[in-house]
Amino acid sequence: MAAAVLLTFQLPGASAGQLGRGDQAQPVDQSLRALGNRHDLRIGTAVDMAALASDTTYRERIAKEFSTVTPENVMKWETIEPSPGSFDFSAADQLVNFARQNGQQVRGHTLLWHNQLPTWLTDGVANGSITADRLRTILRDHIFAEAGHFRGKIWQWDVVNEAINDDGTMRDTIWLQKLGPGYIADAFRWAHQADPHALLFYNDYNIEFTGAKHDTAVALVKSLKAQGVPIHGVGLQGHLGLQYGLPDAPTLAANLKHFTDTGLAVAWTEVDVRMPLPNDVYKSQAQAQGYSIVAQACLLNPRCLSLTVWGYTDKYSWIPGWFTDPPQGAANLLDENYQAKPAYQAMRTVLALSTGPHKRS
């Protein structure tokens, strides 16, 4: 498949008989990026920085197919601040520069999480050398340093990531243990002070489905808004698995509406649809349905700002290394050889044919 996916359409308003000698139908850009732009919807991908540097095809497809990019790892704490007060923005800067060169926006991921923290921080909390007061200062300084460094360059920040357990309780992290539940509001306030122009999101998995976790997430963002905390959106990750079944688009759209009814925007932030291996034609078709459903649910909500897939080619997918018993994978839009799967075609079809809301707010 060529890097630019182009289909030929008849010129609008001209019948075949009206085309004079030498006139030709013009190629119309049918990339995900172009099709999403018809709805003012940004279509994005997470980016593996090693692949971006070494794989020309990978780089060209990202530039052509997507209007936003998200760093897989290089904006996480262990990379950004590997030692206390010492910051390394080099890899993240490369992605921001790539995005600027290709007219793309950047989703920052993530300012505060309980995973991928540097050992100096986790060890210090564990051995008591970092007190609660000191931890609060460290967190504040980190958010100001990172969000401040990228001030004006980030469209959406995932400020707080995965703070809720599956049973709806708050996750028992070092942040909750030492700082109490107010740490979430503090993180948003500090991020807004550091970059007043960025849209600030709470991001989590499985909150696209109703249940205790979904309810807690809705209650959390309502509480933050009631306190006047600067929060602008909720990120629903969208990691789906065929073995668990797929919801329908109206159900997902209704669940998204629970969040937008609070006055916030929403975004799909980490979409992939994994399957038990090996792949076959039936699983591929089911996977295509999964991607189609996610896209339809977004298009049905005018406050769904963007849809980001967590990697677009199986060549660099995180799934096989994480889900090993039983083996799972083949979760992305393109296969390991950059060939389009039914999932890619399904996404294009939904974006091309949709007559849903055309203006995101």
PDB file of N, CA, C and O in Angstrom, residues 197-230:
ATOM      1  N   HIS A 197      -3.019  27.458  28.089  1.00  0.00           N
ATOM      2  CA  HIS A 197      -3.680  27.252  26.798  1.00  0.00           C
ATOM      3  C   HIS A 197      -3.963  25.785  26.495  1.00  0.00           C
ATOM      4  O   HIS A 197      -4.735  25.481  25.578  1.00  0.00           O
ATOM      5  N   ALA A 198      -3.349  24.862  27.209  1.00  0.00           N
ATOM      6  CA  ALA A 198      -3.543  23.439  26.939  1.00  0.00           C
ATOM      7  C   ALA A 198      -4.885  22.965  27.483  1.00  0.00           C
ATOM      8  O   ALA A 198      -5.352  23.423  28.536  1.00  0.00           O
ATOM      9  N   LEU A 199      -5.513  22.020  26.767  1.00  0.00           N
ATOM     10  CA  LEU A 199      -6.708  21.356  27.275  1.00  0.00           C
ATOM     11  C   LEU A 199      -6.267  20.235  28.211  1.00  0.00           C
ATOM     12  O   LEU A 199      -5.407  19.426  27.853  1.00  0.00           O
ATOM     13  N   LEU A 200      -6.857  20.187  29.390  1.00  0.00           N
ATOM     14  CA  LEU A 200      -6.400  19.281  30.439  1.00  0.00           C
ATOM     15  C   LEU A 200      -7.403  18.152  30.628  1.00  0.00           C
ATOM     16  O   LEU A 200      -8.592  18.395  30.866  1.00  0.00           O
ATOM     17  N   PHE A 201      -6.894  16.903  30.570  1.00  0.00           N
ATOM     18  CA  PHE A 201      -7.750  15.715  30.575  1.00  0.00           C
ATOM     19  C   PHE A 201      -7.437  14.794  31.760  1.00  0.00           C
ATOM     20  O   PHE A 201      -6.277  14.652  32.159  1.00  0.00           O
ATOM     21  N   TYR A 202      -8.493  14.161  32.279  1.00  0.00           N
ATOM     22  CA  TYR A 202      -8.336  12.968  33.092  1.00  0.00           C
ATOM     23  C   TYR A 202      -8.438  11.777  32.148  1.00  0.00           C
ATOM     24  O   TYR A 202      -9.371  11.687  31.340  1.00  0.00           O
ATOM     25  N   ASN A 203      -7.506  10.808  32.241  1.00  0.00           N
ATOM     26  CA  ASN A 203      -7.423   9.700  31.289  1.00  0.00           C
ATOM     27  C   ASN A 203      -7.476   8.362  32.027  1.00  0.00           C
ATOM     28  O   ASN A 203      -6.796   8.176  33.038  1.00  0.00           O
ATOM     29  N   ASP A 204      -8.290   7.403  31.511  1.00  0.00           N
ATOM     30  CA  ASP A 204      -8.371   6.105  32.178  1.00  0.00           C
ATOM     31  C   ASP A 204      -8.898   5.050  31.206  1.00  0.00           C
ATOM     32  O   ASP A 204      -9.439   5.370  30.146  1.00  0.00           O
ATOM     33  N   TYR A 205      -8.722   3.784  31.582  1.00  0.00           N
ATOM     34  CA  TYR A 205      -9.212   2.665  30.778  1.00  0.00           C
ATOM     35  C   TYR A 205     -10.498   2.111  31.388  1.00  0.00           C
ATOM     36  O   TYR A 205     -10.780   2.267  32.572  1.00  0.00           O
ATOM     37  N   ASN A 206     -11.303   1.472  30.545  1.00  0.00           N
ATOM     38  CA  ASN A 206     -12.554   0.816  30.931  1.00  0.00           C
ATOM     39  C   ASN A 206     -13.635   1.766  31.412  1.00  0.00           C
ATOM     40  O   ASN A 206     -14.711   1.310  31.824  1.00  0.00           O
ATOM     41  N   ILE A 207     -13.430   3.052  31.358  1.00  0.00           N
ATOM     42  CA  ILE A 207     -14.503   3.973  31.757  1.00  0.00           C
ATOM     43  C   ILE A 207     -15.472   4.213  30.607  1.00  0.00           C
ATOM     44  O   ILE A 207     -16.483   4.907  30.778  1.00  0.00           O
ATOM     45  N   GLU A 208     -15.189   3.626  29.440  1.00  0.00           N
ATOM     46  CA  GLU A 208     -16.159   3.686  28.341  1.00  0.00           C
ATOM     47  C   GLU A 208     -17.314   2.715  28.544  1.00  0.00           C
ATOM     48  O   GLU A 208     -18.302   2.763  27.805  1.00  0.00           O
ATOM     49  N   PHE A 209     -17.180   1.833  29.558  1.00  0.00           N
ATOM     50  CA  PHE A 209     -18.236   0.885  29.895  1.00  0.00           C
ATOM     51  C   PHE A 209     -18.886   1.297  31.209  1.00  0.00           C
ATOM     52  O   PHE A 209     -18.211   1.758  32.128  1.00  0.00           O
ATOM     53  N   THR A 210     -20.206   1.105  31.324  1.00  0.00           N
ATOM     54  CA  THR A 210     -20.872   1.453  32.572  1.00  0.00           C
ATOM     55  C   THR A 210     -20.470   0.480  33.676  1.00  0.00           C
ATOM     56  O   THR A 210     -20.092  -0.659  33.424  1.00  0.00           O
ATOM     57  N   GLY A 211     -20.547   0.959  34.901  1.00  0.00           N
ATOM     58  CA  GLY A 211     -20.168   0.165  36.061  1.00  0.00           C
ATOM     59  C   GLY A 211     -19.550   1.060  37.107  1.00  0.00           C
ATOM     60  O   GLY A 211     -19.566   2.299  36.995  1.00  0.00           O
ATOM     61  N   ALA A 212     -18.981   0.441  38.125  1.00  0.00           N
ATOM     62  CA  ALA A 212     -18.462   1.211  39.257  1.00  0.00           C
ATOM     63  C   ALA A 212     -17.351   2.171  38.845  1.00  0.00           C
ATOM     64  O   ALA A 212     -17.311   3.315  39.313  1.00  0.00           O
ATOM     65  N   LYS A 213     -16.460   1.720  37.975  1.00  0.00           N
ATOM     66  CA  LYS A 213     -15.348   2.590  37.582  1.00  0.00           C
ATOM     67  C   LYS A 213     -15.850   3.783  36.778  1.00  0.00           C
ATOM     68  O   LYS A 213     -15.409   4.922  36.996  1.00  0.00           O
ATOM     69  N   HIS A 214     -16.743   3.540  35.863  1.00  0.00           N
ATOM     70  CA  HIS A 214     -17.349   4.608  35.078  1.00  0.00           C
ATOM     71  C   HIS A 214     -18.038   5.617  35.996  1.00  0.00           C
ATOM     72  O   HIS A 214     -17.852   6.841  35.851  1.00  0.00           O
ATOM     73  N   ASP A 215     -18.821   5.125  36.943  1.00  0.00           N
ATOM     74  CA  ASP A 215     -19.569   6.009  37.838  1.00  0.00           C
ATOM     75  C   ASP A 215     -18.624   6.869  38.677  1.00  0.00           C
ATOM     76  O   ASP A 215     -18.881   8.061  38.894  1.00  0.00           O
ATOM     77  N   THR A 216     -17.545   6.260  39.167  1.00  0.00           N
ATOM     78  CA  THR A 216     -16.580   7.021  39.958  1.00  0.00           C
ATOM     79  C   THR A 216     -15.907   8.088  39.114  1.00  0.00           C
ATOM     80  O   THR A 216     -15.662   9.215  39.581  1.00  0.00           O
ATOM     81  N   ALA A 217     -15.590   7.749  37.857  1.00  0.00           N
ATOM     82  CA  ALA A 217     -14.955   8.729  36.976  1.00  0.00           C
ATOM     83  C   ALA A 217     -15.880   9.916  36.720  1.00  0.00           C
ATOM     84  O   ALA A 217     -15.446  11.080  36.747  1.00  0.00           O
ATOM     85  N   VAL A 218     -17.164   9.642  36.482  1.00  0.00           N
ATOM     86  CA  VAL A 218     -18.127  10.732  36.284  1.00  0.00           C
ATOM     87  C   VAL A 218     -18.218  11.584  37.543  1.00  0.00           C
ATOM     88  O   VAL A 218     -18.197  12.828  37.483  1.00  0.00           O
ATOM     89  N   ALA A 219     -18.301  10.941  38.697  1.00  0.00           N
ATOM     90  CA  ALA A 219     -18.393  11.682  39.966  1.00  0.00           C
ATOM     91  C   ALA A 219     -17.129  12.495  40.213  1.00  0.00           C
ATOM     92  O   ALA A 219     -17.193  13.628  40.713  1.00  0.00           O
ATOM     93  N   LEU A 220     -15.970  11.935  39.853  1.00  0.00           N
ATOM     94  CA  LEU A 220     -14.705  12.642  40.055  1.00  0.00           C
ATOM     95  C   LEU A 220     -14.662  13.930  39.257  1.00  0.00           C
ATOM     96  O   LEU A 220     -14.341  15.005  39.799  1.00  0.00           O
ATOM     97  N   VAL A 221     -14.989  13.857  37.973  1.00  0.00           N
ATOM     98  CA  VAL A 221     -14.881  15.065  37.156  1.00  0.00           C
ATOM     99  C   VAL A 221     -15.958  16.078  37.527  1.00  0.00           C
ATOM    100  O   VAL A 221     -15.725  17.295  37.451  1.00  0.00           O
ATOM    101  N   LYS A 222     -17.128  15.606  37.949  1.00  0.00           N
ATOM    102  CA  LYS A 222     -18.146  16.531  38.442  1.00  0.00           C
ATOM    103  C   LYS A 222     -17.641  17.280  39.674  1.00  0.00           C
ATOM    104  O   LYS A 222     -17.836  18.495  39.813  1.00  0.00           O
ATOM    105  N   SER A 223     -16.989  16.533  40.575  1.00  0.00           N
ATOM    106  CA  SER A 223     -16.453  17.153  41.787  1.00  0.00           C
ATOM    107  C   SER A 223     -15.371  18.174  41.461  1.00  0.00           C
ATOM    108  O   SER A 223     -15.334  19.265  42.041  1.00  0.00           O
ATOM    109  N   LEU A 224     -14.497  17.826  40.517  1.00  0.00           N
ATOM    110  CA  LEU A 224     -13.440  18.767  40.136  1.00  0.00           C
ATOM    111  C   LEU A 224     -14.039  20.046  39.562  1.00  0.00           C
ATOM    112  O   LEU A 224     -13.606  21.154  39.903  1.00  0.00           O
ATOM    113  N   LYS A 225     -15.041  19.889  38.701  1.00  0.00           N
ATOM    114  CA  LYS A 225     -15.668  21.079  38.127  1.00  0.00           C
ATOM    115  C   LYS A 225     -16.364  21.911  39.200  1.00  0.00           C
ATOM    116  O   LYS A 225     -16.316  23.146  39.166  1.00  0.00           O
ATOM    117  N   ALA A 226     -17.014  21.238  40.149  1.00  0.00           N
ATOM    118  CA  ALA A 226     -17.700  21.963  41.218  1.00  0.00           C
ATOM    119  C   ALA A 226     -16.735  22.766  42.067  1.00  0.00           C
ATOM    120  O   ALA A 226     -17.104  23.812  42.628  1.00  0.00           O
ATOM    121  N   GLN A 227     -15.497  22.293  42.163  1.00  0.00           N
ATOM    122  CA  GLN A 227     -14.466  23.002  42.926  1.00  0.00           C
ATOM    123  C   GLN A 227     -13.797  24.112  42.112  1.00  0.00           C
ATOM    124  O   GLN A 227     -12.935  24.814  42.629  1.00  0.00           O
ATOM    125  N   GLY A 228     -14.180  24.242  40.840  1.00  0.00           N
ATOM    126  CA  GLY A 228     -13.543  25.241  39.990  1.00  0.00           C
ATOM    127  C   GLY A 228     -12.182  24.820  39.468  1.00  0.00           C
ATOM    128  O   GLY A 228     -11.399  25.666  39.036  1.00  0.00           O
ATOM    129  N   VAL A 229     -11.916  23.522  39.509  1.00  0.00           N
ATOM    130  CA  VAL A 229     -10.632  23.011  39.020  1.00  0.00           C
ATOM    131  C   VAL A 229     -10.606  23.114  37.495  1.00  0.00           C
ATOM    132  O   VAL A 229     -11.588  22.760  36.824  1.00  0.00           O
ATOM    133  N   PRO A 230      -9.506  23.561  36.903  1.00  0.00           N
ATOM    134  CA  PRO A 230      -9.424  23.690  35.441  1.00  0.00           C
ATOM    135  C   PRO A 230      -9.235  22.342  34.748  1.00  0.00           C
ATOM    136  O   PRO A 230      -8.119  21.925  34.426  1.00  0.00           O
TER     137      PRO A 230
END
